[in-house]
Each structure stands twice: as structure tokens, then as C-alpha cells.
Amino acid sequence: MPCSSTPPHLSLSLTPISLQTLFQSPEEGWQLYTSAQAPDGKCICTAVIPAQSTCSRDGRSRELRQLMEKVQNVSQSMEVLELRTYRDLQYVRGMETLMRSLDARLRAADGSLSAKSFQELKDRMTELLPLSSVLEQYKADTRTIVRLREDVRNLSGSLATIQEEMGAYGYEDLQQRVMALEARLHACAQKLGCGKLTGVSNPITVRAMGSRFGSWMTDTMAPSADSRVWYMDGYYKGRRVLEFRTLGDFIKGQNFIQHLLPQPWAGTGHVVYNGSLFYNKYQSNVVVKYHFRSRSVLVQRSLPGAGYNNTFPYSWGGFSDMDFMVDESGLWAVYTTNQNAGNIVVSRLDPHTLEVMRSWDTGYPKRSAGEAFMICGVLYVTNSHLAGAKVYFAYFTNTSSYEYTDVPFHNQYSHISMLDYNPRERALYTWNNGHQVLYNVTLFHVISTSGDP
């Protein structure tokens, strides 16, 4: 018997959503998620209702929710920063141990070493000496992150208290504190996490699954406990997105759910950012933001002047006119317009509204590019999608300048149709001829030891 709305046969499972976990949705209030028929014939529905202390028409409540979302994003970004810099700190600490060992050997040598051996030790010490100041700066930055995390925790508690009491006291002060936290986090990320690409590791094949073209990814803003993997096979007219619970489940092909997008995609330049999928709507220059948890489109917007439908694809074709990516700075779009004569345009996008915040004309012809990815505000472009490809061109958005590079990487399966950087893991995700592949990257960054923030 189909589910009916007759009250005696209706059983609701209500899930109040607190401000800490509530994401933006197209409308507030009651939302029906799923319905099913129980063995006893009752209709079981799952609905989401706002927290009891929240009034959707209360402007101050909305402002508080927005502050909570900002604090949550700061907290997640901090976790990403800590994960990324942990390996660097361990490496420098290892160098400190080596320095102490060499220093002890030099002091204990007391003429027992040959002149050649003594000089070799002395030269090695000279090489490692600059790391001493770097290590001290890393230790200081670690203490800064700890203090920042404590500030986030305190501010989160203050916001939760105000949420419960629904008072307006201290809102402006809280807003200023959130803005200050965001600024401090950005400064930390630029100082500790960013650098210039100097190397790409050998490929790590995770799985061989699907057709020749496709994309796979993890959420660049998810906390470390969230290791979900999204999989999208094909490069046009697809609507099916598979969500695997963990990377291990993806490798084994188990424990996944399916999302059916309301509008088909074009290309393989999709990205998952803060719980939402950003993709190009088929046969249009429209950007779509699809929210996984609510299974709904939050916003969609045309990218002004952007080519589509294989007008300006990468060298491999495949409706790759529009490519979305995320780095330490946020959400980006790479595309081309007629006004730019087929050269790559890179634009910063507002992840909430999808409005273009700023654009740069790189001067590099898109049809000559195999693929592209963003790291620390720098667009890196490969010269081919086939065997022998290398990272050939870099455009620096902070200075609006470019340079030609020569960073080789092993194109193991000879046909790359998706190449994207994940700042949380400092890795490149690749779809290579039906294989899902990872590359680790090496970033060179100079740490100031002057004490300036």
C-alpha cells in the first residue's frame, strides 16, 4: 500500500539541526528528506526541522548562524593546516637530531678523525646550520596554531551560549573576533602551508575503474575524520555520483550511496568543496552548486563569456571547457572566452553566490594545455595529456605574472583526463585512462625568521 498522508498512519522521525551543523539551504523551515513504508504498513518519513530556538524570520538569528558557519570553516581549515604541516615539522625535527649528532661527533673527534673526514663533518654541519632558525620558527608557529585553536573553541562556546539565550548582546564584538580569526588563519596558511611546486612524485594507482574519462575526489575542506570519496564516470551528460564512505571502501567498491544530479554535467573539472559539488551544467556555461546532504541545488549561475560545449577544451577535448578547482585560497574556475582569444582565464569565485570576485588572463592558449591545477594561488599548466607530459607553465595571481617551468611527472597510463590538487592532502588526484591515480607534490617555501607575522 503506498504511503499516504492520513494522520493515523503517519510516523515522523524528526531530526533537529543545530546551528553548528546547519548548512545553507534554499529555504528554511521543514524539509522532507525521504519516505518509506514500514513492515506494519505505516508510512515512515524523515524530516528536518529548525532548532526550536531558531526563528527563520529573525534577522539576528540568521546573522548568528552565519557567524557559526564561519567559525566552523575556520576550525576545519585549521585542521587541514595542521595535517599539512605536520610532516614538514617532523622533517625539520629530524634534521635537528642529525645536527646534534654531528656536533657531538665533531666535539668528540679530538684529533681521532682524518683531516678529510673532519672536513666532511664540518661541511655537513655548515649545510644544516640554517635549519636551526627554521626549526625555532616552526616551534613558534606551532604555539600560534595552538592559541588560535583555543580562540576558536572559546568563540564557538560564546556563540552557542548566545544561540541558546537568543540575545543580541555582544554580536558586533563577536563578528569582529570572527573576522580577526579568519585573517590570522589566512596568514598562518600562507606562512606555513604554501610554496612553489618543485616536484611531483611517482604515481600511486589507487584503483582501475570506469571508462577512459572521468573524475574522482575527496572534500578539500572536510575534517580528518571525513574520508569520503566521490566518483563520476564519463565526461558528458552524466548525472550519477557515487559517494564512498572511505578510501578503503572505494578501493574495494563497497559501502557507497548514489546521488542523481538534477542536471547533467559536462567535462571532468568537478570539485567537492565544503560538502557541495561544483560542476558545469551540460551544454551551457552555467556553474552548479549541488549540496550532498540536502540533495539539492543551492545555487547556479552563468560564468560570463565562458566558452562551453567543446568550444575551448583542453587538448584532449571531452567538453573540458570549464574546470573548477580548490586550493589554500578557496574556489577557482579555469576557462576561456572569445574576448581572451582562446587564452586561459582564471577566476576566483565566491563559493556561496558563485559570483566572479576577480579574473586574470594568463595568456596561455587553452587548447595547448593538457590539464591545469591551482596551488597557493598559482595556476600550473601541463603541456600535454599524453605520455611525456610535464608541468610547463605557471601563472602567479598574486603578482599577475608567469614563468615557464620544467617539472616532469610520470604519465603511467598515457591519457590524463582529470588532474586536480587537494590542499588538505597536498596531493594531485588524477584520472588516467580508466585508472584513479594519486601524486604527492613537493612545495618549496621560505620561512621568515625575522619574527614578523
CSV table of C-alpha atoms in Angstrom, one decimal:
chain,number,residue,atom,x,y,z
A,1,MET,CA,0.0,0.0,0.0
A,2,PRO,CA,1.5,3.4,-0.9
A,3,CYS,CA,2.4,5.9,1.8
A,4,SER,CA,-0.5,8.3,2.5
A,5,SER,CA,-0.8,11.5,4.4
A,6,THR,CA,-3.6,10.2,6.7
A,7,PRO,CA,-2.6,11.2,10.3
A,8,PRO,CA,-3.3,7.8,12.0
A,9,HIS,CA,-0.8,6.0,9.6
A,10,LEU,CA,1.9,8.7,9.7
A,11,SER,CA,5.0,8.3,11.8
A,12,LEU,CA,7.6,11.1,11.7
A,13,SER,CA,11.3,10.8,12.6
A,14,LEU,CA,12.2,14.4,13.4
A,15,THR,CA,15.9,15.5,13.4
A,16,PRO,CA,16.5,18.9,15.0
A,17,ILE,CA,19.6,20.5,13.3
A,18,SER,CA,21.7,22.8,15.5
A,19,LEU,CA,23.5,25.9,14.2
A,20,GLN,CA,26.8,24.2,14.4
A,21,THR,CA,26.0,21.7,11.7
A,22,LEU,CA,23.4,23.5,9.6
A,23,PHE,CA,24.5,24.2,6.1
A,24,GLN,CA,23.0,26.8,3.8
A,25,SER,CA,19.8,25.6,2.1
A,26,PRO,CA,17.5,27.1,-0.5
A,27,GLU,CA,14.8,27.6,2.1
A,28,GLU,CA,14.4,27.3,5.8
A,29,GLY,CA,11.8,25.5,7.9
A,30,TRP,CA,10.5,22.0,7.5
A,31,GLN,CA,12.2,19.8,4.8
A,32,LEU,CA,11.1,16.3,3.9
A,33,TYR,CA,14.1,14.1,3.0
A,34,THR,CA,12.8,10.5,2.5
A,35,SER,CA,9.7,8.4,2.9
A,36,ALA,CA,9.3,4.6,3.1
A,37,GLN,CA,6.8,2.0,4.1
A,38,ALA,CA,7.4,0.1,7.4
A,39,PRO,CA,6.6,-3.7,7.6
A,40,ASP,CA,3.4,-2.9,9.6
A,41,GLY,CA,2.1,-0.6,6.8
A,42,LYS,CA,2.9,2.7,8.5
A,43,CYS,CA,4.4,5.5,6.4
A,44,ILE,CA,7.8,6.4,7.9
A,45,CYS,CA,9.1,9.8,6.9
A,46,THR,CA,12.3,11.6,7.8
A,47,ALA,CA,12.1,15.4,8.1
A,48,VAL,CA,14.4,18.1,9.1
A,49,ILE,CA,13.1,20.9,11.3
A,50,PRO,CA,14.9,24.0,12.5
A,51,ALA,CA,16.2,24.1,16.1
A,52,GLN,CA,13.4,25.2,18.5
A,53,SER,CA,15.2,28.3,19.5
A,54,THR,CA,15.5,29.5,15.9
A,55,CYS,CA,13.1,31.7,14.1
A,56,SER,CA,13.7,31.9,10.3
A,57,ARG,CA,12.3,35.4,10.2
A,58,ASP,CA,14.6,36.6,12.9
A,59,GLY,CA,17.5,38.6,11.3
A,60,ARG,CA,19.7,38.3,14.3
A,61,SER,CA,19.3,34.5,14.3
A,62,ARG,CA,20.4,34.4,10.7
A,63,GLU,CA,23.4,36.5,11.5
A,64,LEU,CA,24.4,34.3,14.4
A,65,ARG,CA,24.1,31.2,12.1
A,66,GLN,CA,26.3,32.8,9.6
A,67,LEU,CA,28.9,33.5,12.3
A,68,MET,CA,28.7,29.9,13.5
A,69,GLU,CA,29.3,28.7,9.9
A,70,LYS,CA,32.4,31.0,9.6
A,71,VAL,CA,33.8,29.7,12.9
A,72,GLN,CA,33.2,26.1,11.7
A,73,ASN,CA,35.0,26.8,8.5
A,74,VAL,CA,37.9,28.4,10.4
A,75,SER,CA,38.1,25.3,12.6
A,76,GLN,CA,38.1,22.9,9.6
A,77,SER,CA,40.7,25.0,7.8
A,78,MET,CA,42.9,24.9,10.9
A,79,GLU,CA,42.7,21.1,11.0
A,80,VAL,CA,43.7,21.0,7.3
A,81,LEU,CA,46.7,23.3,8.1
A,82,GLU,CA,47.8,21.1,10.9
A,83,LEU,CA,47.6,18.0,8.9
A,84,ARG,CA,49.6,19.5,6.0
A,85,THR,CA,52.4,21.0,8.1
A,86,TYR,CA,52.9,18.0,10.5
A,87,ARG,CA,55.2,16.2,8.0
A,88,ASP,CA,57.3,19.3,7.5
A,89,LEU,CA,57.7,19.8,11.2
A,90,GLN,CA,58.8,16.2,11.7
A,91,TYR,CA,61.3,16.5,8.9
A,92,VAL,CA,62.9,19.6,10.4
A,93,ARG,CA,62.9,18.0,13.9
A,94,GLY,CA,64.8,15.0,12.3
A,95,MET,CA,67.3,17.4,10.9
A,96,GLU,CA,67.8,18.9,14.4
A,97,THR,CA,68.6,15.5,15.8
A,98,LEU,CA,71.1,15.0,13.0
A,99,MET,CA,72.7,18.4,13.7
A,100,ARG,CA,73.1,17.5,17.4
A,101,SER,CA,74.7,14.1,16.4
A,102,LEU,CA,77.1,15.7,14.1
A,103,ASP,CA,78.0,18.4,16.6
A,104,ALA,CA,78.7,15.8,19.2
A,105,ARG,CA,80.9,13.8,16.8
A,106,LEU,CA,82.9,17.0,16.0
A,107,ARG,CA,83.4,17.8,19.7
A,108,ALA,CA,84.4,14.2,20.5
A,109,ALA,CA,86.7,13.8,17.5
A,110,ASP,CA,89.7,15.4,19.3
A,111,GLY,CA,92.1,14.5,16.5
A,112,SER,CA,90.9,11.0,16.0
A,113,LEU,CA,89.4,11.8,12.6
A,114,SER,CA,91.4,12.2,9.5
A,115,ALA,CA,91.6,15.7,8.0
A,116,LYS,CA,89.2,14.6,5.2
A,117,SER,CA,86.6,13.1,7.5
A,118,PHE,CA,86.8,16.1,9.8
A,119,GLN,CA,86.2,18.5,6.9
A,120,GLU,CA,83.3,16.4,5.6
A,121,LEU,CA,81.6,16.6,9.0
A,122,LYS,CA,82.3,20.3,9.2
A,123,ASP,CA,80.8,20.9,5.7
A,124,ARG,CA,77.7,18.9,6.6
A,125,MET,CA,77.2,21.0,9.8
A,126,THR,CA,77.6,24.2,7.7
A,127,GLU,CA,74.8,22.9,5.4
A,128,LEU,CA,72.5,22.1,8.3
A,129,LEU,CA,73.1,25.2,10.3
A,130,PRO,CA,70.4,27.4,8.7
A,131,LEU,CA,67.8,24.8,9.7
A,132,SER,CA,68.3,25.8,13.3
A,133,SER,CA,66.5,29.1,12.9
A,134,VAL,CA,63.8,27.5,10.7
A,135,LEU,CA,63.1,24.9,13.5
A,136,GLU,CA,62.7,27.6,16.1
A,137,GLN,CA,60.3,29.4,13.8
A,138,TYR,CA,58.3,26.2,13.3
A,139,LYS,CA,58.0,25.8,17.1
A,140,ALA,CA,56.8,29.3,17.5
A,141,ASP,CA,54.2,28.8,14.7
A,142,THR,CA,53.0,25.6,16.3
A,143,ARG,CA,52.3,27.6,19.5
A,144,THR,CA,50.5,30.2,17.4
A,145,ILE,CA,48.2,27.5,16.0
A,146,VAL,CA,47.5,26.1,19.5
A,147,ARG,CA,46.5,29.6,20.7
A,148,LEU,CA,44.4,30.1,17.6
A,149,ARG,CA,42.6,26.8,18.1
A,150,GLU,CA,41.8,27.8,21.7
A,151,ASP,CA,40.4,31.2,20.5
A,152,VAL,CA,38.2,29.3,18.1
A,153,ARG,CA,36.9,27.0,20.8
A,154,ASN,CA,36.1,29.9,23.2
A,155,LEU,CA,34.4,31.9,20.4
A,156,SER,CA,32.4,28.9,19.4
A,157,GLY,CA,31.2,28.5,23.0
A,158,SER,CA,30.2,32.2,23.2
A,159,LEU,CA,28.2,31.9,20.0
A,160,ALA,CA,26.5,28.7,21.3
A,161,THR,CA,25.5,30.5,24.5
A,162,ILE,CA,24.0,33.4,22.7
A,163,GLN,CA,22.2,31.0,20.4
A,164,GLU,CA,20.6,29.3,23.4
A,165,GLU,CA,19.6,32.6,25.0
A,166,MET,CA,18.7,34.3,21.7
A,167,GLY,CA,20.1,37.5,23.0
A,168,ALA,CA,21.8,40.3,20.9
A,169,TYR,CA,24.4,41.2,23.5
A,170,GLY,CA,28.0,41.2,22.1
A,171,TYR,CA,27.1,40.4,18.5
A,172,GLU,CA,29.3,43.1,16.9
A,173,ASP,CA,32.2,42.1,19.1
A,174,LEU,CA,31.8,38.5,18.1
A,175,GLN,CA,31.7,39.5,14.5
A,176,GLN,CA,35.0,41.3,14.8
A,177,ARG,CA,36.6,38.4,16.6
A,178,VAL,CA,35.5,36.0,13.8
A,179,MET,CA,37.0,38.3,11.2
A,180,ALA,CA,40.2,38.5,13.1
A,181,LEU,CA,40.4,34.7,13.4
A,182,GLU,CA,39.9,34.4,9.6
A,183,ALA,CA,42.7,36.9,9.0
A,184,ARG,CA,45.1,35.1,11.4
A,185,LEU,CA,44.3,31.7,9.9
A,186,HIS,CA,44.9,33.0,6.3
A,187,ALA,CA,48.3,34.4,7.5
A,188,CYS,CA,49.2,31.0,9.1
A,189,ALA,CA,48.2,29.1,5.9
A,190,GLN,CA,50.3,31.4,3.7
A,191,LYS,CA,53.3,31.2,6.0
A,192,LEU,CA,53.3,27.5,6.7
A,193,GLY,CA,51.4,25.7,4.0
A,194,CYS,CA,52.2,27.4,0.7
A,195,GLY,CA,55.2,27.2,-1.6
A,196,LYS,CA,56.3,26.8,-5.2
A,197,LEU,CA,55.9,23.5,-6.9
A,198,THR,CA,59.3,21.9,-7.4
A,199,GLY,CA,58.5,18.2,-7.7
A,200,VAL,CA,55.8,15.5,-8.4
A,201,SER,CA,56.2,12.0,-7.0
A,202,ASN,CA,55.8,8.8,-8.9
A,203,PRO,CA,52.2,7.8,-9.4
A,204,ILE,CA,50.2,5.7,-6.9
A,205,THR,CA,47.5,3.7,-8.6
A,206,VAL,CA,44.5,3.5,-6.2
A,207,ARG,CA,42.1,1.7,-8.4
A,208,ALA,CA,41.2,0.8,-12.1
A,209,MET,CA,37.5,1.5,-12.5
A,210,GLY,CA,35.2,3.0,-15.1
A,211,SER,CA,35.7,4.3,-18.6
A,212,ARG,CA,38.6,6.2,-20.2
A,213,PHE,CA,37.4,9.6,-18.9
A,214,GLY,CA,36.1,10.6,-15.5
A,215,SER,CA,36.9,12.3,-12.2
A,216,TRP,CA,37.2,11.3,-8.5
A,217,MET,CA,37.9,13.4,-5.5
A,218,THR,CA,37.6,14.0,-1.7
A,219,ASP,CA,36.3,17.1,0.0
A,220,THR,CA,39.1,19.7,0.3
A,221,MET,CA,37.5,21.2,3.4
A,222,ALA,CA,36.4,18.1,5.3
A,223,PRO,CA,37.8,17.3,8.8
A,224,SER,CA,40.3,14.5,9.0
A,225,ALA,CA,37.7,12.0,10.2
A,226,ASP,CA,35.7,12.5,6.9
A,227,SER,CA,37.5,10.4,4.2
A,228,ARG,CA,34.6,10.1,1.8
A,229,VAL,CA,35.4,9.7,-1.9
A,230,TRP,CA,33.2,10.8,-4.8
A,231,TYR,CA,33.3,9.1,-8.2
A,232,MET,CA,31.9,10.4,-11.5
A,233,ASP,CA,32.4,8.3,-14.6
A,234,GLY,CA,32.3,9.8,-18.1
A,235,TYR,CA,32.7,13.4,-19.4
A,236,TYR,CA,29.3,14.4,-20.6
A,237,LYS,CA,25.5,14.0,-19.9
A,238,GLY,CA,26.3,12.1,-16.7
A,239,ARG,CA,24.1,12.5,-13.6
A,240,ARG,CA,25.2,9.6,-11.3
A,241,VAL,CA,27.6,10.4,-8.5
A,242,LEU,CA,28.8,7.6,-6.2
A,243,GLU,CA,29.8,8.5,-2.7
A,244,PHE,CA,32.0,6.0,-0.9
A,245,ARG,CA,32.3,6.1,2.9
A,246,THR,CA,36.2,5.8,2.9
A,247,LEU,CA,39.1,5.5,0.6
A,248,GLY,CA,39.3,1.8,1.6
A,249,ASP,CA,35.7,1.3,0.6
A,250,PHE,CA,36.4,3.0,-2.7
A,251,ILE,CA,39.3,0.6,-3.4
A,252,LYS,CA,37.0,-2.4,-2.6
A,253,GLY,CA,34.0,-1.0,-4.3
A,254,GLN,CA,31.7,-1.2,-1.2
A,255,ASN,CA,29.7,0.9,1.2
A,256,PHE,CA,28.6,3.6,-1.2
A,257,ILE,CA,25.4,5.6,-1.9
A,258,GLN,CA,24.3,7.2,-5.1
A,259,HIS,CA,23.4,10.8,-5.9
A,260,LEU,CA,21.4,11.6,-9.0
A,261,LEU,CA,22.1,15.1,-10.1
A,262,PRO,CA,19.1,17.1,-11.3
A,263,GLN,CA,21.1,18.4,-14.2
A,264,PRO,CA,23.8,16.6,-16.2
A,265,TRP,CA,27.4,17.5,-16.2
A,266,ALA,CA,29.9,18.4,-18.9
A,267,GLY,CA,33.6,17.7,-18.7
A,268,THR,CA,35.6,16.3,-15.8
A,269,GLY,CA,36.6,19.5,-14.0
A,270,HIS,CA,34.3,19.0,-11.0
A,271,VAL,CA,35.3,19.7,-7.4
A,272,VAL,CA,33.9,18.9,-3.9
A,273,TYR,CA,34.2,21.8,-1.5
A,274,ASN,CA,32.7,22.1,2.0
A,275,GLY,CA,30.0,19.5,1.4
A,276,SER,CA,29.0,20.6,-2.1
A,277,LEU,CA,29.8,19.6,-5.6
A,278,PHE,CA,30.7,22.3,-8.1
A,279,TYR,CA,30.2,21.4,-11.8
A,280,ASN,CA,29.5,22.6,-15.3
A,281,LYS,CA,25.9,22.1,-16.5
A,282,TYR,CA,25.9,20.2,-19.8
A,283,GLN,CA,25.6,22.4,-23.0
A,284,SER,CA,25.8,25.6,-21.0
A,285,ASN,CA,28.3,27.9,-19.3
A,286,VAL,CA,26.3,27.5,-16.0
A,287,VAL,CA,28.1,26.6,-12.8
A,288,VAL,CA,26.0,24.4,-10.5
A,289,LYS,CA,26.5,24.1,-6.7
A,290,TYR,CA,24.9,20.8,-5.5
A,291,HIS,CA,24.7,20.1,-1.8
A,292,PHE,CA,25.1,16.4,-1.0
A,293,ARG,CA,23.4,16.3,2.4
A,294,SER,CA,20.2,18.0,1.3
A,295,ARG,CA,20.4,16.5,-2.2
A,296,SER,CA,19.5,19.9,-3.7
A,297,VAL,CA,21.0,22.6,-5.9
A,298,LEU,CA,21.8,25.6,-3.7
A,299,VAL,CA,22.7,28.0,-6.4
A,300,GLN,CA,23.6,28.1,-10.1
A,301,ARG,CA,25.0,30.9,-12.2
A,302,SER,CA,26.3,31.6,-15.7
A,303,LEU,CA,30.0,32.3,-16.0
A,304,PRO,CA,30.1,35.5,-18.1
A,305,GLY,CA,31.5,34.9,-21.6
A,306,ALA,CA,32.8,31.4,-20.8
A,307,GLY,CA,33.0,29.0,-23.7
A,308,TYR,CA,31.3,25.6,-23.5
A,309,ASN,CA,30.3,22.6,-25.5
A,310,ASN,CA,33.9,21.9,-26.7
A,311,THR,CA,34.5,25.5,-27.8
A,312,PHE,CA,37.7,25.9,-25.7
A,313,PRO,CA,38.6,22.5,-24.2
A,314,TYR,CA,41.9,21.2,-23.0
A,315,SER,CA,44.0,19.3,-25.7
A,316,TRP,CA,42.1,16.1,-25.0
A,317,GLY,CA,38.7,17.5,-25.7
A,318,GLY,CA,35.9,15.9,-23.7
A,319,PHE,CA,33.8,19.1,-23.1
A,320,SER,CA,36.6,20.3,-20.7
A,321,ASP,CA,35.8,24.0,-21.4
A,322,MET,CA,35.3,24.7,-17.7
A,323,ASP,CA,37.5,23.4,-14.9
A,324,PHE,CA,36.8,24.1,-11.2
A,325,MET,CA,39.5,23.7,-8.5
A,326,VAL,CA,40.2,24.5,-4.9
A,327,ASP,CA,43.5,25.5,-3.3
A,328,GLU,CA,44.5,27.1,0.0
A,329,SER,CA,42.8,30.4,-1.1
A,330,GLY,CA,39.4,29.0,-2.0
A,331,LEU,CA,37.3,28.2,-5.1
A,332,TRP,CA,38.6,28.9,-8.7
A,333,ALA,CA,37.3,28.5,-12.2
A,334,VAL,CA,39.5,28.0,-15.3
A,335,TYR,CA,38.0,28.6,-18.7
A,336,THR,CA,38.3,30.7,-21.8
A,337,THR,CA,36.3,33.4,-23.6
A,338,ASN,CA,36.2,34.8,-27.1
A,339,GLN,CA,37.4,38.1,-25.8
A,340,ASN,CA,40.6,36.4,-24.5
A,341,ALA,CA,41.3,34.9,-27.9
A,342,GLY,CA,41.3,31.3,-26.5
A,343,ASN,CA,43.7,32.0,-23.7
A,344,ILE,CA,43.2,30.6,-20.3
A,345,VAL,CA,41.3,32.8,-17.9
A,346,VAL,CA,41.4,32.0,-14.1
A,347,SER,CA,38.8,33.5,-11.8
A,348,ARG,CA,38.2,33.5,-8.0
A,349,LEU,CA,34.6,32.5,-7.3
A,350,ASP,CA,32.5,33.3,-4.2
A,351,PRO,CA,31.6,29.7,-3.1
A,352,HIS,CA,28.2,30.9,-1.7
A,353,THR,CA,27.0,33.0,-4.7
A,354,LEU,CA,29.3,31.8,-7.5
A,355,GLU,CA,29.9,35.4,-8.4
A,356,VAL,CA,33.3,36.2,-10.0
A,357,MET,CA,35.4,38.0,-7.5
A,358,ARG,CA,38.4,38.7,-9.8
A,359,SER,CA,39.8,37.3,-13.0
A,360,TRP,CA,43.2,37.0,-14.7
A,361,ASP,CA,44.1,36.5,-18.4
A,362,THR,CA,47.1,34.1,-18.3
A,363,GLY,CA,48.0,34.5,-22.0
A,364,TYR,CA,48.4,30.7,-22.3
A,365,PRO,CA,46.3,29.0,-25.1
A,366,LYS,CA,43.9,26.5,-23.5
A,367,ARG,CA,43.9,24.1,-26.4
A,368,SER,CA,47.6,23.7,-26.0
A,369,ALA,CA,47.2,22.7,-22.3
A,370,GLY,CA,46.8,19.1,-21.3
A,371,GLU,CA,45.3,19.9,-17.8
A,372,ALA,CA,45.7,22.5,-15.1
A,373,PHE,CA,45.6,22.8,-11.3
A,374,MET,CA,45.9,25.5,-8.6
A,375,ILE,CA,48.3,25.5,-5.7
A,376,CYS,CA,48.6,28.5,-3.3
A,377,GLY,CA,47.1,30.9,-5.9
A,378,VAL,CA,49.4,29.7,-8.7
A,379,LEU,CA,47.9,28.1,-11.8
A,380,TYR,CA,50.1,25.2,-13.1
A,381,VAL,CA,49.5,24.0,-16.6
A,382,THR,CA,50.8,20.8,-18.3
A,383,ASN,CA,51.9,20.8,-21.9
A,384,SER,CA,50.1,17.6,-22.8
A,385,HIS,CA,47.7,14.9,-21.6
A,386,LEU,CA,49.7,12.1,-23.2
A,387,ALA,CA,53.0,10.3,-22.3
A,388,GLY,CA,55.9,12.6,-21.7
A,389,ALA,CA,53.8,15.4,-20.2
A,390,LYS,CA,55.3,17.8,-17.7
A,391,VAL,CA,54.2,20.9,-15.8
A,392,TYR,CA,55.2,23.5,-18.3
A,393,PHE,CA,53.7,26.9,-17.3
A,394,ALA,CA,52.9,28.7,-14.0
A,395,TYR,CA,50.8,31.8,-13.6
A,396,PHE,CA,51.0,33.7,-10.3
A,397,THR,CA,47.8,35.5,-9.4
A,398,ASN,CA,49.3,37.5,-6.6
A,399,THR,CA,51.7,39.3,-9.0
A,400,SER,CA,49.8,38.8,-12.3
A,401,SER,CA,53.0,37.3,-13.8
A,402,TYR,CA,54.0,34.0,-15.3
A,403,GLU,CA,57.0,31.8,-15.9
A,404,TYR,CA,57.8,28.6,-17.9
A,405,THR,CA,58.6,25.6,-15.7
A,406,ASP,CA,60.0,22.2,-16.2
A,407,VAL,CA,58.5,19.8,-13.6
A,408,PRO,CA,58.3,16.3,-15.1
A,409,PHE,CA,55.8,13.6,-13.8
A,410,HIS,CA,55.3,10.1,-14.9
A,411,ASN,CA,52.1,9.7,-17.0
A,412,GLN,CA,51.9,6.0,-16.4
A,413,TYR,CA,48.7,5.2,-18.4
A,414,SER,CA,49.3,7.7,-21.2
A,415,HIS,CA,46.0,9.6,-21.2
A,416,ILE,CA,45.1,12.1,-18.4
A,417,SER,CA,41.5,13.5,-18.5
A,418,MET,CA,41.4,14.9,-14.9
A,419,LEU,CA,44.2,16.5,-12.8
A,420,ASP,CA,43.3,18.3,-9.6
A,421,TYR,CA,45.1,19.4,-6.4
A,422,ASN,CA,43.8,18.7,-2.9
A,423,PRO,CA,45.2,21.2,-0.4
A,424,ARG,CA,44.2,19.1,2.6
A,425,GLU,CA,46.3,16.1,1.5
A,426,ARG,CA,48.9,18.0,-0.6
A,427,ALA,CA,48.3,15.6,-3.4
A,428,LEU,CA,47.2,15.5,-7.1
A,429,TYR,CA,44.1,13.4,-8.0
A,430,THR,CA,44.2,12.1,-11.5
A,431,TRP,CA,42.0,10.1,-13.8
A,432,ASN,CA,44.4,8.4,-16.2
A,433,ASN,CA,42.9,6.1,-18.9
A,434,GLY,CA,40.4,4.4,-16.5
A,435,HIS,CA,42.8,4.4,-13.5
A,436,GLN,CA,42.4,6.5,-10.4
A,437,VAL,CA,45.9,7.8,-9.5
A,438,LEU,CA,47.5,9.9,-6.8
A,439,TYR,CA,50.7,12.0,-6.9
A,440,ASN,CA,52.3,13.6,-3.9
A,441,VAL,CA,53.8,17.1,-4.6
A,442,THR,CA,56.9,18.9,-3.2
A,443,LEU,CA,56.5,22.6,-2.4
A,444,PHE,CA,59.4,24.8,-1.7
A,445,HIS,CA,58.7,27.6,0.8
A,446,VAL,CA,60.9,30.0,2.6
A,447,ILE,CA,60.1,30.5,6.3
A,448,SER,CA,60.9,34.0,7.6
A,449,THR,CA,62.9,34.0,10.8
A,450,SER,CA,62.7,37.8,11.4
A,451,GLY,CA,59.8,37.4,13.8
A,452,ASP,CA,57.4,39.2,11.5
A,453,PRO,CA,53.9,37.7,11.4
